[in-house]
PDB file of C-alpha atoms in Angstrom:
ATOM      1  CA  PRO L   3     148.080 164.915 114.346  1.00 46.00           C
ATOM      2  CA  PHE L   4     144.843 164.612 116.342  1.00 49.00           C
ATOM      3  CA  ALA L   5     143.081 163.004 113.417  1.00 52.00           C
ATOM      4  CA  ARG L   6     145.855 160.563 113.155  1.00 73.00           C
ATOM      5  CA  LEU L   7     145.834 159.644 116.709  1.00 75.00           C
ATOM      6  CA  LEU L   8     141.934 158.991 116.529  1.00 74.00           C
ATOM      7  CA  GLU L   9     142.730 156.741 113.568  1.00 83.00           C
ATOM      8  CA  LYS L  10     145.182 154.734 115.488  1.00 85.00           C
ATOM      9  CA  LYS L  11     142.821 154.328 118.331  1.00 87.00           C
ATOM     10  CA  ALA L  12     140.028 153.144 115.970  1.00 89.00           C
ATOM     11  CA  LEU L  13     142.231 150.731 114.242  1.00 89.00           C
ATOM     12  CA  LYS L  14     143.381 149.356 117.682  1.00 90.00           C
ATOM     13  CA  ARG L  15     139.795 148.938 119.039  1.00 89.00           C
ATOM     14  CA  ALA L  16     138.242 147.496 115.814  1.00 89.00           C
ATOM     15  CA  ILE L  17     137.255 143.876 115.777  1.00 88.00           C
ATOM     16  CA  LEU L  18     138.179 143.565 112.293  1.00 90.00           C
ATOM     17  CA  VAL L  19     140.093 146.099 109.779  1.00 91.00           C
ATOM     18  CA  THR L  20     139.742 145.675 105.939  1.00 91.00           C
ATOM     19  CA  ALA L  21     142.493 146.979 103.582  1.00 90.00           C
ATOM     20  CA  VAL L  22     142.363 147.361 100.026  1.00 88.00           C
ATOM     21  CA  SER L  23     145.868 146.069  99.452  1.00 87.00           C
ATOM     22  CA  ARG L  24     148.532 143.974 100.994  1.00 89.00           C
ATOM     23  CA  SER L  25     150.763 147.046 101.316  1.00 87.00           C
ATOM     24  CA  LEU L  26     148.139 148.845 103.313  1.00 89.00           C
ATOM     25  CA  GLN L  27     147.373 145.719 105.215  1.00 91.00           C
ATOM     26  CA  ASN L  28     151.107 145.488 106.462  1.00 89.00           C
ATOM     27  CA  GLU L  29     150.771 149.059 107.773  1.00 87.00           C
ATOM     28  CA  ILE L  30     147.474 148.368 109.491  1.00 90.00           C
ATOM     29  CA  LYS L  31     148.811 145.261 111.239  1.00 91.00           C
ATOM     30  CA  LYS L  32     151.263 147.392 113.186  1.00 90.00           C
ATOM     31  CA  TYR L  33     148.146 148.413 115.175  1.00 91.00           C
ATOM     32  CA  ASN L  34     145.666 145.541 114.727  1.00 90.00           C
ATOM     33  CA  SER L  35     146.530 141.985 113.634  1.00 90.00           C
ATOM     34  CA  GLU L  36     142.925 141.147 112.644  1.00 91.00           C
ATOM     35  CA  THR L  37     142.806 142.377 109.172  1.00 91.00           C
ATOM     36  CA  LEU L  38     141.450 141.318 105.835  1.00 91.00           C
ATOM     37  CA  ILE L  39     142.203 142.375 102.421  1.00 90.00           C
ATOM     38  CA  VAL L  40     138.926 143.454 100.496  1.00 89.00           C
ATOM     39  CA  GLU L  41     140.219 144.380  97.020  1.00 87.00           C
ATOM     40  CA  ASN L  42     138.784 146.791  94.618  1.00 87.00           C
ATOM     41  CA  GLY L  43     136.915 144.372  92.115  1.00 85.00           C
ATOM     42  CA  ILE L  44     134.600 144.302  89.103  1.00 88.00           C
ATOM     43  CA  ASP L  45     131.310 142.809  88.023  1.00 90.00           C
ATOM     44  CA  PRO L  46     132.292 140.837  84.927  1.00 87.00           C
ATOM     45  CA  ARG L  47     128.672 140.919  83.978  1.00 88.00           C
ATOM     46  CA  ARG L  48     128.981 144.628  83.209  1.00 90.00           C
ATOM     47  CA  ILE L  49     132.253 144.432  81.233  1.00 92.00           C
ATOM     48  CA  LYS L  50     131.402 143.493  77.602  1.00 90.00           C
ATOM     49  CA  PRO L  51     134.374 143.955  75.287  1.00 93.00           C
ATOM     50  CA  ILE L  52     133.564 144.326  71.687  1.00 96.00           C
ATOM     51  CA  PRO L  53     135.978 143.741  68.743  1.00 97.00           C
ATOM     52  CA  SER L  54     138.578 146.241  68.470  1.00 97.00           C
ATOM     53  CA  LEU L  55     137.697 147.360  65.003  1.00 97.00           C
ATOM     54  CA  LYS L  56     134.112 147.640  65.732  1.00 98.00           C
ATOM     55  CA  SER L  57     135.121 149.927  68.616  1.00 98.00           C
ATOM     56  CA  ARG L  58     137.356 151.968  66.456  1.00 97.00           C
ATOM     57  CA  LYS L  59     134.844 152.616  63.802  1.00 98.00           C
ATOM     58  CA  LYS L  60     131.970 153.342  66.253  1.00 97.00           C
ATOM     59  CA  TYR L  61     134.069 156.093  68.048  1.00 97.00           C
ATOM     60  CA  GLY L  62     135.992 157.387  65.131  1.00 96.00           C
ATOM     61  CA  LEU L  63     139.345 156.119  66.077  1.00 97.00           C
ATOM     62  CA  PRO L  64     142.304 155.394  63.725  1.00 96.00           C
ATOM     63  CA  GLN L  65     141.563 151.730  62.506  1.00 95.00           C
ATOM     64  CA  LYS L  66     145.289 150.851  61.644  1.00 94.00           C
ATOM     65  CA  SER L  67     147.321 152.630  64.492  1.00 96.00           C
ATOM     66  CA  ILE L  68     148.260 151.127  67.743  1.00 97.00           C
ATOM     67  CA  ILE L  69     146.221 152.547  70.554  1.00 98.00           C
ATOM     68  CA  ILE L  70     147.636 152.742  73.969  1.00 98.00           C
ATOM     69  CA  ALA L  71     145.121 153.921  76.719  1.00 98.00           C
ATOM     70  CA  TYR L  72     144.634 155.527  80.124  1.00 96.00           C
ATOM     71  CA  ALA L  73     141.148 156.006  81.635  1.00 95.00           C
ATOM     72  CA  GLY L  74     141.241 158.504  84.607  1.00 92.00           C
ATOM     73  CA  LEU L  75     141.869 162.043  85.719  1.00 87.00           C
ATOM     74  CA  ASP L  76     144.827 164.242  85.950  1.00 87.00           C
ATOM     75  CA  ASP L  77     145.334 164.234  89.777  1.00 86.00           C
ATOM     76  CA  PRO L  78     148.191 165.492  91.828  1.00 83.00           C
ATOM     77  CA  GLN L  79     148.101 162.563  94.208  1.00 83.00           C
ATOM     78  CA  LYS L  80     148.052 159.911  91.408  1.00 88.00           C
ATOM     79  CA  VAL L  81     148.672 160.570  87.747  1.00 89.00           C
ATOM     80  CA  SER L  82     150.053 163.411  85.729  1.00 91.00           C
ATOM     81  CA  ILE L  83     148.741 163.776  82.240  1.00 92.00           C
ATOM     82  CA  ASP L  84     151.919 165.732  81.167  1.00 93.00           C
ATOM     83  CA  PHE L  85     154.068 162.822  82.367  1.00 94.00           C
ATOM     84  CA  ILE L  86     151.844 160.262  80.166  1.00 96.00           C
ATOM     85  CA  ILE L  87     152.158 162.664  77.093  1.00 95.00           C
ATOM     86  CA  LYS L  88     155.936 163.202  77.518  1.00 96.00           C
ATOM     87  CA  GLY L  89     156.399 159.318  77.746  1.00 96.00           C
ATOM     88  CA  TYR L  90     154.175 159.034  74.699  1.00 97.00           C
ATOM     89  CA  ASN L  91     156.366 161.673  72.656  1.00 96.00           C
ATOM     90  CA  LEU L  92     159.503 159.544  73.594  1.00 96.00           C
ATOM     91  CA  LEU L  93     157.712 156.497  72.192  1.00 97.00           C
ATOM     92  CA  LYS L  94     156.671 158.287  69.075  1.00 95.00           C
ATOM     93  CA  GLN L  95     160.318 158.866  68.118  1.00 95.00           C
ATOM     94  CA  LYS L  96     160.542 155.219  67.118  1.00 94.00           C
ATOM     95  CA  HIS L  97     156.915 154.279  66.610  1.00 95.00           C
ATOM     96  CA  LYS L  98     155.123 156.784  64.379  1.00 93.00           C
ATOM     97  CA  ASP L  99     151.992 154.625  64.368  1.00 94.00           C
ATOM     98  CA  VAL L 100     150.972 154.816  68.041  1.00 97.00           C
ATOM     99  CA  CYS L 101     148.105 157.010  69.217  1.00 97.00           C
ATOM    100  CA  LEU L 102     147.409 157.871  72.819  1.00 97.00           C
ATOM    101  CA  LEU L 103     143.945 157.727  74.117  1.00 97.00           C
ATOM    102  CA  LEU L 104     143.066 159.638  77.215  1.00 97.00           C
ATOM    103  CA  ILE L 105     139.530 159.259  78.817  1.00 96.00           C
ATOM    104  CA  GLY L 106     138.427 161.371  81.801  1.00 93.00           C
ATOM    105  CA  ASP L 107     136.865 164.568  82.785  1.00 91.00           C
ATOM    106  CA  GLY L 108     138.922 167.416  81.994  1.00 89.00           C
ATOM    107  CA  ASN L 109     141.410 165.782  79.869  1.00 88.00           C
ATOM    108  CA  PRO L 110     140.535 167.229  76.443  1.00 89.00           C
ATOM    109  CA  ALA L 111     140.960 170.810  77.966  1.00 90.00           C
ATOM    110  CA  LYS L 112     144.374 169.490  79.640  1.00 88.00           C
ATOM    111  CA  VAL L 113     145.743 168.245  76.476  1.00 92.00           C
ATOM    112  CA  LEU L 114     144.886 171.424  74.389  1.00 88.00           C
ATOM    113  CA  LYS L 115     147.232 173.219  76.653  1.00 87.00           C
ATOM    114  CA  VAL L 116     150.252 170.797  76.044  1.00 86.00           C
ATOM    115  CA  LYS L 117     152.421 171.841  73.143  1.00 83.00           C
ATOM    116  CA  ASP L 118     153.266 168.324  71.556  1.00 87.00           C
ATOM    117  CA  ASN L 119     149.715 166.824  71.735  1.00 92.00           C
ATOM    118  CA  LYS L 120     149.638 165.471  68.129  1.00 92.00           C
ATOM    119  CA  GLY L 121     148.324 161.772  68.045  1.00 94.00           C
ATOM    120  CA  VAL L 122     146.596 162.265  71.432  1.00 96.00           C
ATOM    121  CA  ILE L 123     142.894 161.525  71.433  1.00 96.00           C
ATOM    122  CA  THR L 124     140.682 162.558  74.327  1.00 96.00           C
ATOM    123  CA  PHE L 125     137.396 161.953  75.772  1.00 96.00           C
ATOM    124  CA  ASN L 126     135.589 163.449  78.930  1.00 94.00           C
ATOM    125  CA  SER L 127     134.072 160.991  81.264  1.00 91.00           C
ATOM    126  CA  LEU L 128     131.582 158.622  79.832  1.00 94.00           C
ATOM    127  CA  SER L 129     128.895 156.018  80.755  1.00 95.00           C
ATOM    128  CA  TYR L 130     130.401 152.808  82.020  1.00 94.00           C
ATOM    129  CA  ASP L 131     128.944 150.746  79.176  1.00 95.00           C
ATOM    130  CA  THR L 132     130.404 153.458  76.626  1.00 96.00           C
ATOM    131  CA  LEU L 133     133.865 153.414  78.555  1.00 96.00           C
ATOM    132  CA  MET L 134     133.948 149.575  78.159  1.00 96.00           C
ATOM    133  CA  GLU L 135     133.234 149.672  74.430  1.00 97.00           C
ATOM    134  CA  LEU L 136     135.839 152.610  73.994  1.00 97.00           C
ATOM    135  CA  LEU L 137     138.551 150.669  75.946  1.00 97.00           C
ATOM    136  CA  SER L 138     137.964 147.561  73.555  1.00 98.00           C
ATOM    137  CA  SER L 139     139.916 149.657  70.940  1.00 98.00           C
ATOM    138  CA  ALA L 140     143.135 149.474  72.839  1.00 98.00           C
ATOM    139  CA  ASP L 141     146.154 147.481  72.352  1.00 98.00           C
ATOM    140  CA  VAL L 142     147.959 148.532  75.606  1.00 98.00           C
ATOM    141  CA  PHE L 143     146.665 149.938  78.724  1.00 98.00           C
ATOM    142  CA  LEU L 144     148.499 152.465  81.279  1.00 97.00           C
ATOM    143  CA  LEU L 145     148.644 152.736  84.977  1.00 95.00           C
ATOM    144  CA  PRO L 146     151.131 155.488  85.235  1.00 95.00           C
ATOM    145  CA  TYR L 147     150.714 156.269  89.094  1.00 92.00           C
ATOM    146  CA  LYS L 148     153.307 158.530  90.826  1.00 91.00           C
ATOM    147  CA  ASP L 149     155.102 157.426  93.881  1.00 87.00           C
ATOM    148  CA  THR L 150     153.168 159.195  96.766  1.00 87.00           C
ATOM    149  CA  PRO L 151     152.107 158.085 100.275  1.00 83.00           C
ATOM    150  CA  PHE L 152     148.522 157.720  98.869  1.00 85.00           C
ATOM    151  CA  THR L 153     149.483 155.270  95.919  1.00 88.00           C
ATOM    152  CA  ARG L 154     151.872 153.152  98.061  1.00 85.00           C
ATOM    153  CA  GLY L 155     148.870 151.721  99.759  1.00 85.00           C
ATOM    154  CA  SER L 156     146.420 151.670  96.889  1.00 83.00           C
ATOM    155  CA  ALA L 157     145.154 149.011  94.418  1.00 82.00           C
ATOM    156  CA  PRO L 158     142.955 150.788  91.748  1.00 84.00           C
ATOM    157  CA  TYR L 159     139.670 148.827  90.471  1.00 82.00           C
ATOM    158  CA  LYS L 160     140.996 150.017  87.131  1.00 91.00           C
ATOM    159  CA  VAL L 161     143.511 147.297  86.769  1.00 93.00           C
ATOM    160  CA  SER L 162     140.892 144.577  87.186  1.00 93.00           C
ATOM    161  CA  GLU L 163     138.729 146.515  84.472  1.00 94.00           C
ATOM    162  CA  TYR L 164     141.942 146.467  82.169  1.00 96.00           C
ATOM    163  CA  MET L 165     142.450 142.761  82.793  1.00 95.00           C
ATOM    164  CA  ALA L 166     139.182 141.840  81.479  1.00 94.00           C
ATOM    165  CA  PHE L 167     140.335 142.917  78.013  1.00 96.00           C
ATOM    166  CA  SER L 168     143.325 140.544  78.052  1.00 96.00           C
ATOM    167  CA  ARG L 169     145.684 143.147  76.869  1.00 97.00           C
ATOM    168  CA  PRO L 170     149.221 144.082  78.252  1.00 98.00           C
ATOM    169  CA  ILE L 171     149.219 146.682  81.101  1.00 98.00           C
ATOM    170  CA  VAL L 172     152.014 149.014  81.718  1.00 98.00           C
ATOM    171  CA  SER L 173     152.243 150.064  85.247  1.00 97.00           C
ATOM    172  CA  SER L 174     154.449 151.843  87.598  1.00 96.00           C
ATOM    173  CA  ASP L 175     155.754 150.015  90.665  1.00 94.00           C
ATOM    174  CA  PHE L 176     153.213 151.131  93.317  1.00 92.00           C
ATOM    175  CA  GLY L 177     150.986 149.393  95.902  1.00 88.00           C
ATOM    176  CA  ASP L 178     150.506 145.827  95.081  1.00 89.00           C
ATOM    177  CA  MET L 179     151.051 145.958  91.225  1.00 92.00           C
ATOM    178  CA  ARG L 180     153.950 143.450  91.301  1.00 91.00           C
ATOM    179  CA  LEU L 181     151.756 140.888  92.997  1.00 89.00           C
ATOM    180  CA  ILE L 182     148.826 141.525  90.850  1.00 91.00           C
ATOM    181  CA  LEU L 183     150.773 141.814  87.511  1.00 93.00           C
ATOM    182  CA  LYS L 184     153.186 138.913  88.458  1.00 92.00           C
ATOM    183  CA  ASN L 185     152.680 137.281  85.038  1.00 90.00           C
ATOM    184  CA  MET L 186     153.950 140.492  83.404  1.00 94.00           C
ATOM    185  CA  PRO L 187     156.659 141.770  85.559  1.00 95.00           C
ATOM    186  CA  GLN L 188     158.775 143.218  82.769  1.00 97.00           C
ATOM    187  CA  LEU L 189     156.041 145.818  82.083  1.00 97.00           C
ATOM    188  CA  ILE L 190     156.383 147.497  85.437  1.00 97.00           C
ATOM    189  CA  TYR L 191     158.563 150.712  85.435  1.00 97.00           C
ATOM    190  CA  LYS L 192     160.143 152.870  87.918  1.00 96.00           C
ATOM    191  CA  PRO L 193     157.696 155.464  89.284  1.00 94.00           C
ATOM    192  CA  ASN L 194     158.141 159.003  88.074  1.00 92.00           C
ATOM    193  CA  ASP L 195     160.853 157.705  85.467  1.00 96.00           C
ATOM    194  CA  VAL L 196     159.358 158.796  82.022  1.00 97.00           C
ATOM    195  CA  ASN L 197     162.326 157.063  80.159  1.00 97.00           C
ATOM    196  CA  ASP L 198     161.734 153.769  81.671  1.00 97.00           C
ATOM    197  CA  PHE L 199     157.828 154.332  81.135  1.00 97.00           C
ATOM    198  CA  ALA L 200     158.497 154.623  77.460  1.00 97.00           C
ATOM    199  CA  ARG L 201     160.750 151.640  77.282  1.00 97.00           C
ATOM    200  CA  LYS L 202     158.045 149.438  78.941  1.00 98.00           C
ATOM    201  CA  ILE L 203     155.350 150.723  76.568  1.00 98.00           C
ATOM    202  CA  GLU L 204     157.686 149.618  73.845  1.00 97.00           C
ATOM    203  CA  LEU L 205     158.093 146.319  75.239  1.00 97.00           C
ATOM    204  CA  ALA L 206     154.236 146.012  75.621  1.00 97.00           C
ATOM    205  CA  LEU L 207     153.739 146.741  71.987  1.00 97.00           C
ATOM    206  CA  LYS L 208     155.278 143.270  71.143  1.00 96.00           C
ATOM    207  CA  ILE L 209     152.666 141.468  73.289  1.00 96.00           C
ATOM    208  CA  LYS L 210     149.179 140.946  71.785  1.00 93.00           C
ATOM    209  CA  LYS L 211     147.293 139.003  74.563  1.00 95.00           C
ATOM    210  CA  VAL L 212     147.734 138.322  78.179  1.00 96.00           C
ATOM    211  CA  ASN L 213     145.998 135.794  80.203  1.00 94.00           C
ATOM    212  CA  TYR L 214     144.591 137.320  83.460  1.00 93.00           C
ATOM    213  CA  ALA L 215     141.870 134.596  84.306  1.00 90.00           C
ATOM    214  CA  LYS L 216     143.770 133.254  87.497  1.00 89.00           C
ATOM    215  CA  GLN L 217     143.859 136.884  88.876  1.00 89.00           C
ATOM    216  CA  LEU L 218     140.357 137.835  87.840  1.00 90.00           C
ATOM    217  CA  ARG L 219     138.702 134.796  89.659  1.00 87.00           C
ATOM    218  CA  SER L 220     139.555 136.469  92.815  1.00 86.00           C
ATOM    219  CA  MET L 221     138.972 140.100  91.605  1.00 88.00           C
ATOM    220  CA  ASN L 222     135.160 139.948  91.236  1.00 88.00           C
ATOM    221  CA  TRP L 223     132.602 141.365  93.475  1.00 89.00           C
ATOM    222  CA  ASP L 224     131.048 137.792  94.128  1.00 90.00           C
ATOM    223  CA  ALA L 225     134.314 136.376  95.107  1.00 89.00           C
ATOM    224  CA  ILE L 226     135.314 139.468  97.449  1.00 89.00           C
ATOM    225  CA  SER L 227     132.068 139.778  99.173  1.00 91.00           C
ATOM    226  CA  GLY L 228     131.981 135.889  99.832  1.00 92.00           C
ATOM    227  CA  LYS L 229     135.529 136.193 101.421  1.00 90.00           C
ATOM    228  CA  LEU L 230     134.138 138.965 103.661  1.00 90.00           C
ATOM    229  CA  HIS L 231     131.059 137.127 104.627  1.00 91.00           C
ATOM    230  CA  LYS L 232     132.920 134.102 105.588  1.00 92.00           C
ATOM    231  CA  LYS L 233     135.412 136.102 107.719  1.00 90.00           C
ATOM    232  CA  LEU L 234     132.402 137.998 109.600  1.00 89.00           C
ATOM    233  CA  SER L 235     130.345 134.891 109.966  1.00 91.00           C
ATOM    234  CA  LEU L 236     133.547 133.005 111.783  1.00 89.00           C
ATOM    235  CA  MET L 237     133.963 135.968 113.897  1.00 86.00           C
ATOM    236  CA  LEU L 238     130.331 136.312 114.836  1.00 83.00           C
ATOM    237  CA  ASN L 239     130.113 132.830 115.686  1.00 85.00           C
ATOM    238  CA  ALA L 240     133.138 133.019 117.944  1.00 82.00           C
ATOM    239  CA  ILE L 241     131.555 135.914 119.749  1.00 81.00           C
ATOM    240  CA  ILE L 242     128.220 134.248 120.260  1.00 81.00           C
ATOM    241  CA  LYS L 243     129.803 131.032 121.593  1.00 70.00           C
TER     242      LYS L 243
END
């Protein structure tokens, strides 16, 4: 409670508060109207997709299977690897040629403990360049976040990385995802609902490519830092005057 009291006081006294998402900004505005959204972005110069087949051959992945991918850890506040695998196994009842790719520290050991893990391919954390090459193999990306107080105000940088590959993204309905993924609302599922999760992945399998160019123009670090610099300059000029 004491920490929360200090937080509120700091918010009220700040000349500017930045928020990572619109949903978080709305909460902050209860204490300070002077807020600015500073999203998690990407450096497009560092994301260099390679052909899917080249990626699959390089990293020993199935060349003819459909690959759905999640890059991240098993996290009590955000994502359950068990939940992802349950959804994947539901999907496999209809689609035998689908593989699940999980990339992140601890995922290989975690998956070994899961009974129905056939078709699940795992890697521990990789260098950024290697991760981008590996993600090039995927046909569908996953953002299977839980519904928690933490996720309701979040907008992970992972979504902008996924967008750079122009593949469909299946996401739970958390934070700003409906706004960010507004051109693919049919792929957003009810948080913690594994049946809906599996259904939305099945829908995504029918989509080959998605154009996220409009969103990505405002989700790179040059655009984001430029927006922040402009806001700060205006505020400083007003103070000086």
